[in-house]
Short mmCIF file of C-alpha atoms and ligand atoms in Angstrom, two decimals:
data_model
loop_
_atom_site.label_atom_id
_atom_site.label_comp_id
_atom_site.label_asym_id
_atom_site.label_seq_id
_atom_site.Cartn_x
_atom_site.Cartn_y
_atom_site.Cartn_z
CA UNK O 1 0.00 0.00 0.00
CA UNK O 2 1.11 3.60 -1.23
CA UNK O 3 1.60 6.03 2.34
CA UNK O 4 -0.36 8.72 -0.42
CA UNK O 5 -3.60 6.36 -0.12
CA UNK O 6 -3.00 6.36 3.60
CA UNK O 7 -2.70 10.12 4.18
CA UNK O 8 -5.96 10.44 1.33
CA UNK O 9 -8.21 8.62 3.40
CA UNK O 10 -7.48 10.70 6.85
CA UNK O 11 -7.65 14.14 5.04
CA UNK O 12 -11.63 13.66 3.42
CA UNK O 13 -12.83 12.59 6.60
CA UNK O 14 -10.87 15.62 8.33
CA UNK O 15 -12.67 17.85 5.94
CA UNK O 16 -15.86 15.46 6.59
CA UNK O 17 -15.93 16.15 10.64
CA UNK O 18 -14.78 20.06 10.27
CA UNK O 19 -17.28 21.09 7.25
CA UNK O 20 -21.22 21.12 7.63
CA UNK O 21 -22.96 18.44 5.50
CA UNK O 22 -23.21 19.32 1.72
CA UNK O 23 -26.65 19.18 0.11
CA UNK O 24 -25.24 16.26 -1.71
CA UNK O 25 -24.64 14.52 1.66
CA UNK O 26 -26.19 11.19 0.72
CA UNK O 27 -24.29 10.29 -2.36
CA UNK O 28 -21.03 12.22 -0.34
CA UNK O 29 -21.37 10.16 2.37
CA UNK O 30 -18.48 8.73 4.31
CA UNK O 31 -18.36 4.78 5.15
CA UNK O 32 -15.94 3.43 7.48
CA UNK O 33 -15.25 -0.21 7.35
CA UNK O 34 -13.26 -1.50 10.27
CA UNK O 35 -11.25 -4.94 9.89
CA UNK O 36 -9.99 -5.99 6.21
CA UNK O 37 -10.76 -9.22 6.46
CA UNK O 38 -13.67 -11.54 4.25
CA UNK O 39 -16.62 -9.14 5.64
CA UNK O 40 -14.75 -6.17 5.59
CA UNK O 41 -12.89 -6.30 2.16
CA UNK O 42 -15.79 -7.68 0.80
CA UNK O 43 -18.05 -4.75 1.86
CA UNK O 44 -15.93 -2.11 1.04
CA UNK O 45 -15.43 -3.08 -2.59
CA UNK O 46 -19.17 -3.85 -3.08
CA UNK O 47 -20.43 -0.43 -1.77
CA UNK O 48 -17.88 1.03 -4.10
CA UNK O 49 -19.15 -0.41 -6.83
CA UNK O 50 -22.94 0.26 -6.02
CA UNK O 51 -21.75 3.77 -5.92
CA UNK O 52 -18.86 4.85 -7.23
CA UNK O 53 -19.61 8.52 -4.96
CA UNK O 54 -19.56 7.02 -1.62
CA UNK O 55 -16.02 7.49 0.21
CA UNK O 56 -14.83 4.42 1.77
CA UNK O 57 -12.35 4.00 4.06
CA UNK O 58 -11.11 0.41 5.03
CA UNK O 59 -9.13 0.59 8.12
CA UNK O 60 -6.98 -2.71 8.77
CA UNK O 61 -3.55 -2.40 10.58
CA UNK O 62 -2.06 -5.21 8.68
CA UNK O 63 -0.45 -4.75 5.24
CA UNK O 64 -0.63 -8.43 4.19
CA UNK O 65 -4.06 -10.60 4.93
CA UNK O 66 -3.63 -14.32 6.04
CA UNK O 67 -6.74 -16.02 5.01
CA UNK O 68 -7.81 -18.74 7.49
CA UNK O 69 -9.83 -21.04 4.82
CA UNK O 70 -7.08 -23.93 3.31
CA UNK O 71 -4.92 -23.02 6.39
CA UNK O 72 -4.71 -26.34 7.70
CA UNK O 73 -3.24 -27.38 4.63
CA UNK O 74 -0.05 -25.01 5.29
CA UNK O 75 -0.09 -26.98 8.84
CA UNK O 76 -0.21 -30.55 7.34
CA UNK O 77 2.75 -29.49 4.90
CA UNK O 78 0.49 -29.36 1.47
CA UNK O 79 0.53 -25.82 1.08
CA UNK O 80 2.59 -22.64 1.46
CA UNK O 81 1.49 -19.88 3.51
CA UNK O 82 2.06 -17.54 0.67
CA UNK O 83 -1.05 -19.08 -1.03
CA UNK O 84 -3.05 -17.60 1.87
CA UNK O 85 -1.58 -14.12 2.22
CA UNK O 86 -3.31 -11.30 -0.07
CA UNK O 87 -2.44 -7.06 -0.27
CA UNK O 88 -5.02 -4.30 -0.55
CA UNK O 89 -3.25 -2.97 -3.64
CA UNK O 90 -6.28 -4.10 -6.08
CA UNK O 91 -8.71 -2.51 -3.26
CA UNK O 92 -6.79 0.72 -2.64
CA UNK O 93 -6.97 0.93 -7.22
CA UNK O 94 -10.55 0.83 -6.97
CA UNK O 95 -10.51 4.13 -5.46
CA UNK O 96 -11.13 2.45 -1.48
CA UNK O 97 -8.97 4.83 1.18
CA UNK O 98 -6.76 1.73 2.98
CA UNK O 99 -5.44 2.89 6.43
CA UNK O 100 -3.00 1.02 8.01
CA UNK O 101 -3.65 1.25 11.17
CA UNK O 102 -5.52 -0.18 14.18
CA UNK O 103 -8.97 1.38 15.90
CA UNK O 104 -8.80 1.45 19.02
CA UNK O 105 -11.83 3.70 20.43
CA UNK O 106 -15.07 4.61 18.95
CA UNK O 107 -16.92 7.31 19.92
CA UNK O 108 -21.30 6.88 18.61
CA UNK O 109 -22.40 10.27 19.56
CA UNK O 110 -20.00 12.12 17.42
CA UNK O 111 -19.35 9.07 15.26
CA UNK O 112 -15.77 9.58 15.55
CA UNK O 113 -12.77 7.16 15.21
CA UNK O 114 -9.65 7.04 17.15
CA UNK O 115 -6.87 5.10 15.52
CA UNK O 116 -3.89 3.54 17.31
CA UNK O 117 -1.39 6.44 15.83
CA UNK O 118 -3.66 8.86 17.29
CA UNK O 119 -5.71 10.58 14.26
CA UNK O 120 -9.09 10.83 14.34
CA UNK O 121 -11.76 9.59 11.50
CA UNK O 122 -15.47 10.72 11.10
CA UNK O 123 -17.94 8.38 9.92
CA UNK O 124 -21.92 8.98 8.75
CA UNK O 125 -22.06 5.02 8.99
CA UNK O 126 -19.37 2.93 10.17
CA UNK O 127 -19.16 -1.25 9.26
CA UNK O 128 -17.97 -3.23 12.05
CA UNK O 129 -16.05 -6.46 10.99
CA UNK O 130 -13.43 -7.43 13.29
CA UNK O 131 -13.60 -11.17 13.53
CA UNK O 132 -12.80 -12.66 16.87
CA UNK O 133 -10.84 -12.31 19.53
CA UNK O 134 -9.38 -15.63 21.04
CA UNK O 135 -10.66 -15.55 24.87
CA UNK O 136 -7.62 -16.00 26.67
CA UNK O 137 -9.53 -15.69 30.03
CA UNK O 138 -11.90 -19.03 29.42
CA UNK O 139 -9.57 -21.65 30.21
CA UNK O 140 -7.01 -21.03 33.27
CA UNK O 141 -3.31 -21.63 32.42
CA UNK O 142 -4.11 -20.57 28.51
CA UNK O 143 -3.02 -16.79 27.65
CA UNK O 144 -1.23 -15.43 24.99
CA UNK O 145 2.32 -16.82 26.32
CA UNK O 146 1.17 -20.43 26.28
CA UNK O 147 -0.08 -19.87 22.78
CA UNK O 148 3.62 -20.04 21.82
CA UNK O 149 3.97 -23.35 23.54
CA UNK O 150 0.71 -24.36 22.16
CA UNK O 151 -0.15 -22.67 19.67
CA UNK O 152 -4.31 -21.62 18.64
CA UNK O 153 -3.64 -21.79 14.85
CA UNK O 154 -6.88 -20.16 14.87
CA UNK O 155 -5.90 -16.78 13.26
CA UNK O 156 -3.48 -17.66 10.60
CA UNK O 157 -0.59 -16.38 10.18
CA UNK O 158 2.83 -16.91 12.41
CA UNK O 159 0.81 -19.30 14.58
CA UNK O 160 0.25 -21.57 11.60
CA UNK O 161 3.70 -22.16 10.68
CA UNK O 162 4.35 -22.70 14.48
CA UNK O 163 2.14 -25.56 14.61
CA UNK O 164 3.42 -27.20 11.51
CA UNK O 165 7.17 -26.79 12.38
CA UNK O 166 6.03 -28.47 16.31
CA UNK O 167 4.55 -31.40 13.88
CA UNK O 168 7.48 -31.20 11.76
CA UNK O 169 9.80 -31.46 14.40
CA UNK O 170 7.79 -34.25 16.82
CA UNK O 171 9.33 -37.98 16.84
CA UNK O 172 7.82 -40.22 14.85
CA UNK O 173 4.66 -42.57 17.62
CA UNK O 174 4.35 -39.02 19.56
CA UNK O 175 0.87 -37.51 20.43
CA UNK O 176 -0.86 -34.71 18.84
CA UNK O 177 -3.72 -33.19 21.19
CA UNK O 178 -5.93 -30.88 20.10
CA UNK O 179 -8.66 -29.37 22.36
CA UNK O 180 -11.66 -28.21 20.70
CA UNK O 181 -14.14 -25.58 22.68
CA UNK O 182 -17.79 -25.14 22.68
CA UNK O 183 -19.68 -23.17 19.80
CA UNK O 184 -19.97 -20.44 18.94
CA UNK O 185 -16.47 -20.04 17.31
CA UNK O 186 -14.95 -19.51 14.29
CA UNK O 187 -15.66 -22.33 11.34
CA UNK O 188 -17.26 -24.98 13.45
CA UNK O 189 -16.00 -27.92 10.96
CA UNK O 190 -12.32 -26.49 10.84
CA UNK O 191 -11.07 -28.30 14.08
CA UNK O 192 -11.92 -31.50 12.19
CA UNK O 193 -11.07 -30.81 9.01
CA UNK O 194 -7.49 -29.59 10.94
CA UNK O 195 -7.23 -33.24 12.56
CA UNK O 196 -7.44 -34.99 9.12
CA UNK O 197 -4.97 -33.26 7.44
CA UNK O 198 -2.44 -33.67 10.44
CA UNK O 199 -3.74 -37.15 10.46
CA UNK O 200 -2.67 -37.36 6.61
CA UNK O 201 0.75 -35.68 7.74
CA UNK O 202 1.42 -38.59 10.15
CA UNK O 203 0.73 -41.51 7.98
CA UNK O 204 2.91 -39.97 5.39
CA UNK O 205 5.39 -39.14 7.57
CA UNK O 206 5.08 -40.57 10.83
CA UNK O 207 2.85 -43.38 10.31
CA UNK O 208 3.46 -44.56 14.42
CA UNK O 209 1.76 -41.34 15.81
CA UNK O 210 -1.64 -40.48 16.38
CA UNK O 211 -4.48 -37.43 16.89
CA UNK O 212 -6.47 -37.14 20.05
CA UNK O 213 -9.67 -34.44 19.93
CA UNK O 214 -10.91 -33.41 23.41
CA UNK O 215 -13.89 -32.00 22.28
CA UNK O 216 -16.40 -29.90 24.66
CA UNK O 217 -19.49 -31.04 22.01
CA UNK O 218 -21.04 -34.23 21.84
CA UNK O 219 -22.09 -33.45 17.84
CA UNK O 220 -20.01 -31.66 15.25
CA UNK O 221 -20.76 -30.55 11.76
CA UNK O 222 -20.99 -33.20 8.82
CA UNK O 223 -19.95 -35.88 11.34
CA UNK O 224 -20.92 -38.57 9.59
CA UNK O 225 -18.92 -37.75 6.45
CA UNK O 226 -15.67 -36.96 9.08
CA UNK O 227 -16.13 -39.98 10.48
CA UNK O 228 -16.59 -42.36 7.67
CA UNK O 229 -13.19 -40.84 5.80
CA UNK O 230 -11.66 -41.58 9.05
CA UNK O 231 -12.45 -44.58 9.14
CA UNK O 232 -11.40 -45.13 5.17
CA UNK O 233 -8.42 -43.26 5.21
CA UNK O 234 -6.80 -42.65 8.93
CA UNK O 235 -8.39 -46.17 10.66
CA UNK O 236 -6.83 -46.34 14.20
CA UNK O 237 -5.04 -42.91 14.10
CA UNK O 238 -7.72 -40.23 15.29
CA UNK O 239 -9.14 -40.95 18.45
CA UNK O 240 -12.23 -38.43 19.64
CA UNK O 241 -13.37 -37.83 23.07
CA UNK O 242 -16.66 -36.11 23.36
CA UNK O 243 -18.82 -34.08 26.35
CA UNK O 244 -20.61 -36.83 27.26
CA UNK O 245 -16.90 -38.74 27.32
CA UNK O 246 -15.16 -36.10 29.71
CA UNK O 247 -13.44 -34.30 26.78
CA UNK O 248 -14.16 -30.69 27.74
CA UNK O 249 -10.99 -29.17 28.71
CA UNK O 250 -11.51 -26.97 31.71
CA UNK O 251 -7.19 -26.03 32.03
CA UNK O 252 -3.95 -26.26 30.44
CA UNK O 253 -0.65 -26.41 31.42
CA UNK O 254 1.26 -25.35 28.90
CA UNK O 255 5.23 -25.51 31.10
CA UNK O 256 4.44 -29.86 31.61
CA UNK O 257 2.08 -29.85 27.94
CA UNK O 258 -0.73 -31.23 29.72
CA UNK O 259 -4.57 -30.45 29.21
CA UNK O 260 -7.00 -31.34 31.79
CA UNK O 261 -10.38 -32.61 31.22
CA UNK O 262 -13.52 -32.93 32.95
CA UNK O 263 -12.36 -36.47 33.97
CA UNK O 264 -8.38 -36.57 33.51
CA UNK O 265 -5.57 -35.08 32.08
CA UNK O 266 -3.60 -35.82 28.70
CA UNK O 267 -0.29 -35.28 28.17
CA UNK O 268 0.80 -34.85 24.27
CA UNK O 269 4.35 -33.93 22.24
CA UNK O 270 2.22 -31.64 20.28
CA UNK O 271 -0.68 -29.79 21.60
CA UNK O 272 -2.96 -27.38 19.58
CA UNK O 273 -5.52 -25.01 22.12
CA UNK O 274 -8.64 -23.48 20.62
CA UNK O 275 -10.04 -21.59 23.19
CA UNK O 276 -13.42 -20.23 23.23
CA UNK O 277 -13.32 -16.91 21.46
CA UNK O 278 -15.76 -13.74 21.17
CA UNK O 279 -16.08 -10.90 18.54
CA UNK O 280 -13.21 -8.67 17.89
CA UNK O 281 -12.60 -6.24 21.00
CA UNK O 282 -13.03 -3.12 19.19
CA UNK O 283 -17.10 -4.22 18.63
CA UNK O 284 -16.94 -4.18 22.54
CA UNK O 285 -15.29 -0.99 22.36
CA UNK O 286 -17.98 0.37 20.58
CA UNK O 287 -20.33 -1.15 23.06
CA UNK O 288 -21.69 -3.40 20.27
CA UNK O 289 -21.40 -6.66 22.18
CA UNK O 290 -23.62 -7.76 24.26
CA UNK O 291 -23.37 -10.50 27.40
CA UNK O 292 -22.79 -13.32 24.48
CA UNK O 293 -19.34 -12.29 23.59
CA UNK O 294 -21.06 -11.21 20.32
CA UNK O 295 -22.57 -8.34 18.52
CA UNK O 296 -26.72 -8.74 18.01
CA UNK O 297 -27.78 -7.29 15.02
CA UNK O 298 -31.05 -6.70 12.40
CA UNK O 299 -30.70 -9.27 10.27
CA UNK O 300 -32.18 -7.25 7.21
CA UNK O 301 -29.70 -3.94 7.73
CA UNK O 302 -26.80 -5.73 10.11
CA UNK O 303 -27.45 -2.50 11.96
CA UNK O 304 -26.37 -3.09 15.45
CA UNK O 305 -29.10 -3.69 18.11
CA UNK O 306 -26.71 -1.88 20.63
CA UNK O 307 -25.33 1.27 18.90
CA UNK O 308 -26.57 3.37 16.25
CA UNK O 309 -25.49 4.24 13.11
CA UNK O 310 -23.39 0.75 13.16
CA UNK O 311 -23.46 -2.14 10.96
CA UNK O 312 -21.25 -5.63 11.98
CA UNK O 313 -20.67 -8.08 9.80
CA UNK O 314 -18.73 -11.67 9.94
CA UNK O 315 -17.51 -13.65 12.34
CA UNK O 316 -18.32 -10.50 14.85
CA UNK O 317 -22.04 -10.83 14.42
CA UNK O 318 -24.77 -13.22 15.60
CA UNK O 319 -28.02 -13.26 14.03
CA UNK O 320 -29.46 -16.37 14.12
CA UNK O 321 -28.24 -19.80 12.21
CA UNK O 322 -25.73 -19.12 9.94
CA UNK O 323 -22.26 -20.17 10.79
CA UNK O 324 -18.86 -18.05 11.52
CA UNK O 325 -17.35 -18.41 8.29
CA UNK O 326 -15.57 -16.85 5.48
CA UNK O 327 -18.26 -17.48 2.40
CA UNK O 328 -20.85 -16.22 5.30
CA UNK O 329 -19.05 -13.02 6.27
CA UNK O 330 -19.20 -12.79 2.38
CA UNK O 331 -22.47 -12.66 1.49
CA UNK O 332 -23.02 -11.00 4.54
CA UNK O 333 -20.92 -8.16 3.07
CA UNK O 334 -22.48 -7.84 -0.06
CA UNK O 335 -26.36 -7.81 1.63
CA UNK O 336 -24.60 -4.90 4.20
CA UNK O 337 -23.57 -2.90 1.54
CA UNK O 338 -26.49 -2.97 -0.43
CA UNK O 339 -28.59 -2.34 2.72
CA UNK O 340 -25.62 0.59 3.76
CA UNK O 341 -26.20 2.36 0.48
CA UNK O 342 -30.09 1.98 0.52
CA UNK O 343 -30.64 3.76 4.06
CA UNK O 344 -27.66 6.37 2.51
CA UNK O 345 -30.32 7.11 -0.17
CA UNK O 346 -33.11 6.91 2.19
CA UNK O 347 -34.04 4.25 0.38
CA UNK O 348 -36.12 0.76 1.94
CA UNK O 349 -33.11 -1.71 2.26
CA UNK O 350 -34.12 -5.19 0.24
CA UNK O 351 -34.39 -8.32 2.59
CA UNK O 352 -31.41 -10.68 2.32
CA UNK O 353 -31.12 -14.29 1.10
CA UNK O 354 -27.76 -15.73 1.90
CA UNK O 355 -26.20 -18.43 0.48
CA UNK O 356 -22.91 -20.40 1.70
CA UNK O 357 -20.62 -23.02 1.20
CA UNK O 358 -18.17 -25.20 3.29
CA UNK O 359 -15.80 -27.44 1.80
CA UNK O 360 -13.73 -30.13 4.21
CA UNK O 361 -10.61 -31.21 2.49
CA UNK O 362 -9.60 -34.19 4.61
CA UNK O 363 -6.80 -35.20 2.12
CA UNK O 364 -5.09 -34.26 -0.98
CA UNK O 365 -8.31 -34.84 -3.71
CA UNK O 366 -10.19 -36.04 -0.75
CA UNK O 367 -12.71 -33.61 0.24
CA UNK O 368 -16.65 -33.03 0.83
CA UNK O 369 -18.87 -30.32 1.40
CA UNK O 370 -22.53 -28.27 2.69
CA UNK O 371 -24.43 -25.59 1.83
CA UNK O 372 -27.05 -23.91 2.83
CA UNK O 373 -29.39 -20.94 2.21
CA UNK O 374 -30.43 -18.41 4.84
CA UNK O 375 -33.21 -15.78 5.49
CA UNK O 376 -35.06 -13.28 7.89
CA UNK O 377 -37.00 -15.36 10.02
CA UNK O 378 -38.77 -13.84 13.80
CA UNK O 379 -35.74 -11.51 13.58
CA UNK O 380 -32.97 -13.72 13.19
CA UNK O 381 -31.15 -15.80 10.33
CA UNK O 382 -32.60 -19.41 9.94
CA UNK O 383 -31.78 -21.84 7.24
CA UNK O 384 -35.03 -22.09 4.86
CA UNK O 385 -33.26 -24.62 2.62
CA UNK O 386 -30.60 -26.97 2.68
CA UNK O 387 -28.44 -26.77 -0.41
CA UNK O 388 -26.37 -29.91 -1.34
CA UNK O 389 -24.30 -31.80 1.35
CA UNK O 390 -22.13 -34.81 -0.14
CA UNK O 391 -23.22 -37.95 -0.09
CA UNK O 392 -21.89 -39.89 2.91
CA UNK O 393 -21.15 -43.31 0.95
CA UNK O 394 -20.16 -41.29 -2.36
CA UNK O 395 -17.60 -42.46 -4.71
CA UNK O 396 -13.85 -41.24 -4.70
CA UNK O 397 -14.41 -39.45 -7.47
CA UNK O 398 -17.26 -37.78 -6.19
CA UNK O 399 -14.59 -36.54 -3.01
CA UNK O 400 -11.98 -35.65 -6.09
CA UNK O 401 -13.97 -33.57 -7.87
CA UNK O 402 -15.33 -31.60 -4.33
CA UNK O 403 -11.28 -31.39 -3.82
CA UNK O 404 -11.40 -29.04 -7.05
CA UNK O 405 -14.67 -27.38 -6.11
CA UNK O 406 -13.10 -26.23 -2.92
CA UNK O 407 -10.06 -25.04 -4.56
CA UNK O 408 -11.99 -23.07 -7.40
CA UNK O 409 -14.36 -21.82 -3.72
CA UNK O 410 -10.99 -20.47 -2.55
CA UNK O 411 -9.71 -18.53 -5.90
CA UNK O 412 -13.27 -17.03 -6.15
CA UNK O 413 -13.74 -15.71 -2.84
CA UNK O 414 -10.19 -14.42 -2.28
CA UNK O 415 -10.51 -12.55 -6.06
CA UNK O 416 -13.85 -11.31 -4.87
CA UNK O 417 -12.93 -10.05 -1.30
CA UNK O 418 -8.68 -9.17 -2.48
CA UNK O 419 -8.76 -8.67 -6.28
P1 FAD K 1 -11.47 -11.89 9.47
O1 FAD K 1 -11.39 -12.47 8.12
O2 FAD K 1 -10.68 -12.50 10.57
O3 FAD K 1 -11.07 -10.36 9.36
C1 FAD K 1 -11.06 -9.53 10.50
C2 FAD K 1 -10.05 -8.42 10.24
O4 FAD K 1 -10.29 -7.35 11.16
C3 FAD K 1 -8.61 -8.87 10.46
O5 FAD K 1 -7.86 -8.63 9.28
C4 FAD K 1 -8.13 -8.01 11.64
O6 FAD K 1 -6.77 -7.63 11.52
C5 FAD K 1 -9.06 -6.80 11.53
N1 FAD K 1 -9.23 -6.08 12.80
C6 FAD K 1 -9.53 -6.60 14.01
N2 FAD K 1 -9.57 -5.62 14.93
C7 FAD K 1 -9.32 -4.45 14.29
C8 FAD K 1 -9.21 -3.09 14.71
N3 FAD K 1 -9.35 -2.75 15.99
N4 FAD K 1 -8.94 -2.15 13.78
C9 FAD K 1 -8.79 -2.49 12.47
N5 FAD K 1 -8.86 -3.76 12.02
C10 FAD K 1 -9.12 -4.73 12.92
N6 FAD K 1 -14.46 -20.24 6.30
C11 FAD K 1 -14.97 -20.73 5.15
O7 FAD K 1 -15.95 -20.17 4.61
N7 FAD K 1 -14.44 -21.81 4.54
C12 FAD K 1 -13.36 -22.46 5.07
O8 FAD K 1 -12.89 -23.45 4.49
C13 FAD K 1 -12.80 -21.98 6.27
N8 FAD K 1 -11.74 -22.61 6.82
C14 FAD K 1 -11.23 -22.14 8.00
C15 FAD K 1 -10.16 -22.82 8.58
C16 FAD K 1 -9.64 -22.40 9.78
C17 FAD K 1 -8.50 -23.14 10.40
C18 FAD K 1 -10.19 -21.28 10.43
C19 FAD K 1 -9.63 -20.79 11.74
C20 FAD K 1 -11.24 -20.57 9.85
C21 FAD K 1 -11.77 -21.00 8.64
N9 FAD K 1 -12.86 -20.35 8.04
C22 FAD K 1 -13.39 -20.83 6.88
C23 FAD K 1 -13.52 -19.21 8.73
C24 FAD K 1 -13.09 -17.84 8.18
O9 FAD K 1 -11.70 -17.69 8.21
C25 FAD K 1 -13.74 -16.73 8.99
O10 FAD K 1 -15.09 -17.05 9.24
C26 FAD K 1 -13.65 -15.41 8.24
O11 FAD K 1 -12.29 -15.04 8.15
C27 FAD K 1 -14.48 -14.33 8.92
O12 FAD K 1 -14.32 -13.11 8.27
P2 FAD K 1 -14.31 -11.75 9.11
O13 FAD K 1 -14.19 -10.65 8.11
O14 FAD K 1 -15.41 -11.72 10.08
O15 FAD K 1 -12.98 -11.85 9.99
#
């Protein structure tokens, strides 16, 4: 990213909190999107391109995005992390202000923005997506220095490649633990998805190891379909310990590697920790969040139910049934900005239909899949139809060509949300 885009974006909204409104305040009017990840890159392109005269400012204090979706492939050793890592270049082209920076305090009543290098940003309506925050106060013993002992892999990035050099560098009939928290979190299916592939990694590589799961559900999405490619391709190797089994972890010691369950306590060579987690602090900044961790919202507008004049998106929000994922935070984008642009223009916002897709790659050209379609339903998001979900006795070939269909899912999403 140029510094010129940088210093563009924090001049117009200068001008924007000094000046009175224009007449031509509604197609003038200045959209702050905080957190350039799947929601917020996707929003801030599409409400661009619904109006090419709204000023939008992404604000995302990273440079370089590392997307979570095919992450556990970098883990297991199939993938590079530069295949997940994407700049704002193509965003900042389309005319989008990119500020590198962090928010840390926003202010509702004057709808003003503080930013971690201590400008300030005025907003007329300001989109919340943050994604999550990893709750380092749910399980005692887990915090931020344990998490480089073991590590979350949970946002990707430097976390990711510490988990697959700890693989990389275990002895070959070692232990790899991974403790899996109650919903709601973060791509429900991905802890599962994450033991296959290091289950593929082992028999490759270390065929005398295994994979525990202590798992604080009893159910899990598409279980049937996890468990019947376990049992095809990783027979013996993945071992899961439910609720209802004692496998809620309830503390960690991360100096002697141990977790501690409900009814014992599990030692491991390699031990991955996904603790609960909760929207992105600045929502709760913005006193967005409410006693759930998460950020309530009107499912046609994503206006919050807490502040006004703010929108959330993503992982951040909860509205119902969809899940926390990237092809949700997606479409949930696209329906924001739509709905963004439509109040702008005092205009009734159109009702959302959703539509999402989750691909499990459980080995190279091994891989299956759900979707599902979502609307406004007694004020929340429900699932009114059930797309396809793969067969669970399909062919290989069937579980080849979803392999492809989840790559092609990944090139499409990244080009829409990154260019
Ligand atoms: P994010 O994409 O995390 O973006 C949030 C952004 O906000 C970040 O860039 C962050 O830096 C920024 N931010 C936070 N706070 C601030 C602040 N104060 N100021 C400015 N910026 C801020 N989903 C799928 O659909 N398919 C998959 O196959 C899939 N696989 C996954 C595998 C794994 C291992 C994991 C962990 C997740 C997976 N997901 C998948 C889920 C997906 O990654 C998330 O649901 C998605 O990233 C949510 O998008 P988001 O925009 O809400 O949050």
């Amino acid at each position: 990213m140029r510094r010129r885009n940088v210093v563009g974006g924090l001049t117009a909204f200068a001008a924007a909190a000094t000046f009175p409104k224009p007449s031509i305040a509604q197609s003038a009017a200045g959209i702050v999107v905080i957190g350039g990840g799947f929601g917020g890159a996707s929003c801030a392109r599409a409400l661009r391109r619904i109006d090419t005269k709204l000023r939008v400012t992404l604000i995302e204090p990273n440079r370089i995005f590392t997307a979570c979706p095919f992450s556990n492939e970098v883990i297991a050793g199939l993938r590079e992390i530069e295949a997940q890592q994407f700049t704002y270049d193509r965003i900042v082209a389309e005319g989008i202000s990119v500020v590198a920076e962090a928010a840390v305090k926003i202010d509702p009543q004057t709808r003003v923005i503080a930013l971690a290098g201590g400008q300030a940003l005025h907003y007329d309506r300001l989109v919340l997506a943050p994604g999550i925050d990893l709750r380092f106060d749910a399980w005692p013993g887990y915090d931020e220095a344990a998490s480089a002992i073991m590590p979350h892999a949970w946002k990707a990035g430097p976390q990711t490649l510490l988990l697959r050099r700890q693989l990389e560098a275990m002895d070959d009939g070692g232990l790899v633990a991974l403790a899996v928290p109650a919903g709601p979190l973060r791509c429900p299916p991905a802890p599962y998805e994450r033991a296959s592939l290091i289950a593929h990694y082992l028999k490759t590589r270390k065929p005398r190891s295994k994979v525990l799961i202590l798992d604080a559900k009893d159910a899990f999405p598409q279980q049937r379909l996890f468990e019947q490619a376990w049992k095809e391709l990783y027979p013996g190797m993945i071992e899961r310990v439910s609720l209802s089994q004692g496998g809620r972890v309830t503390s960690v010691d991360a100096k002697s590697h141990k977790l501690v369950t409900d009814f014992g306590e599990y030692t491991a060579q390699v031990i991955n920790v996904i603790p609960p987690q909760r929207a992105g602090r600045i929502a709760d900044i913005a006193g967005a969040v409410d006693k759930t961790g998460w950020c309530p919202i009107d499912p046609v507008t994503f206006a919050s139910r807490l502040v006004p004049d703010i929108h959330v998106i993503g992982d951040a929000c909860i509205g119902g049934g969809i899940p926390k994922s990237a092809s949700a935070a997606n479409a949930q984008a696209k329906a924001c900005a739509s709905a963004v642009a439509s109040l702008i223009a005092g205009q009734e916002p159109p009702t959302p239909r959703l539509s999402g897709a989750c691909y499990n790659t459980v080995a190279p050209g091994y891989a299956f899949s759900q979707s599902g379609i979502y609307q406004v339903r007694d004020g929340l998001f429900a699932e009114v139809e059930r797309g396809d979900t793969s067969p669970v006795d399909a062919p290989r070939e069937m579980r080849a060509h979803e392999a492809e269909n989840a790559q092609g899912w990944y090139r499409s999403i990244t080009v829409d949300a990154f260019g």
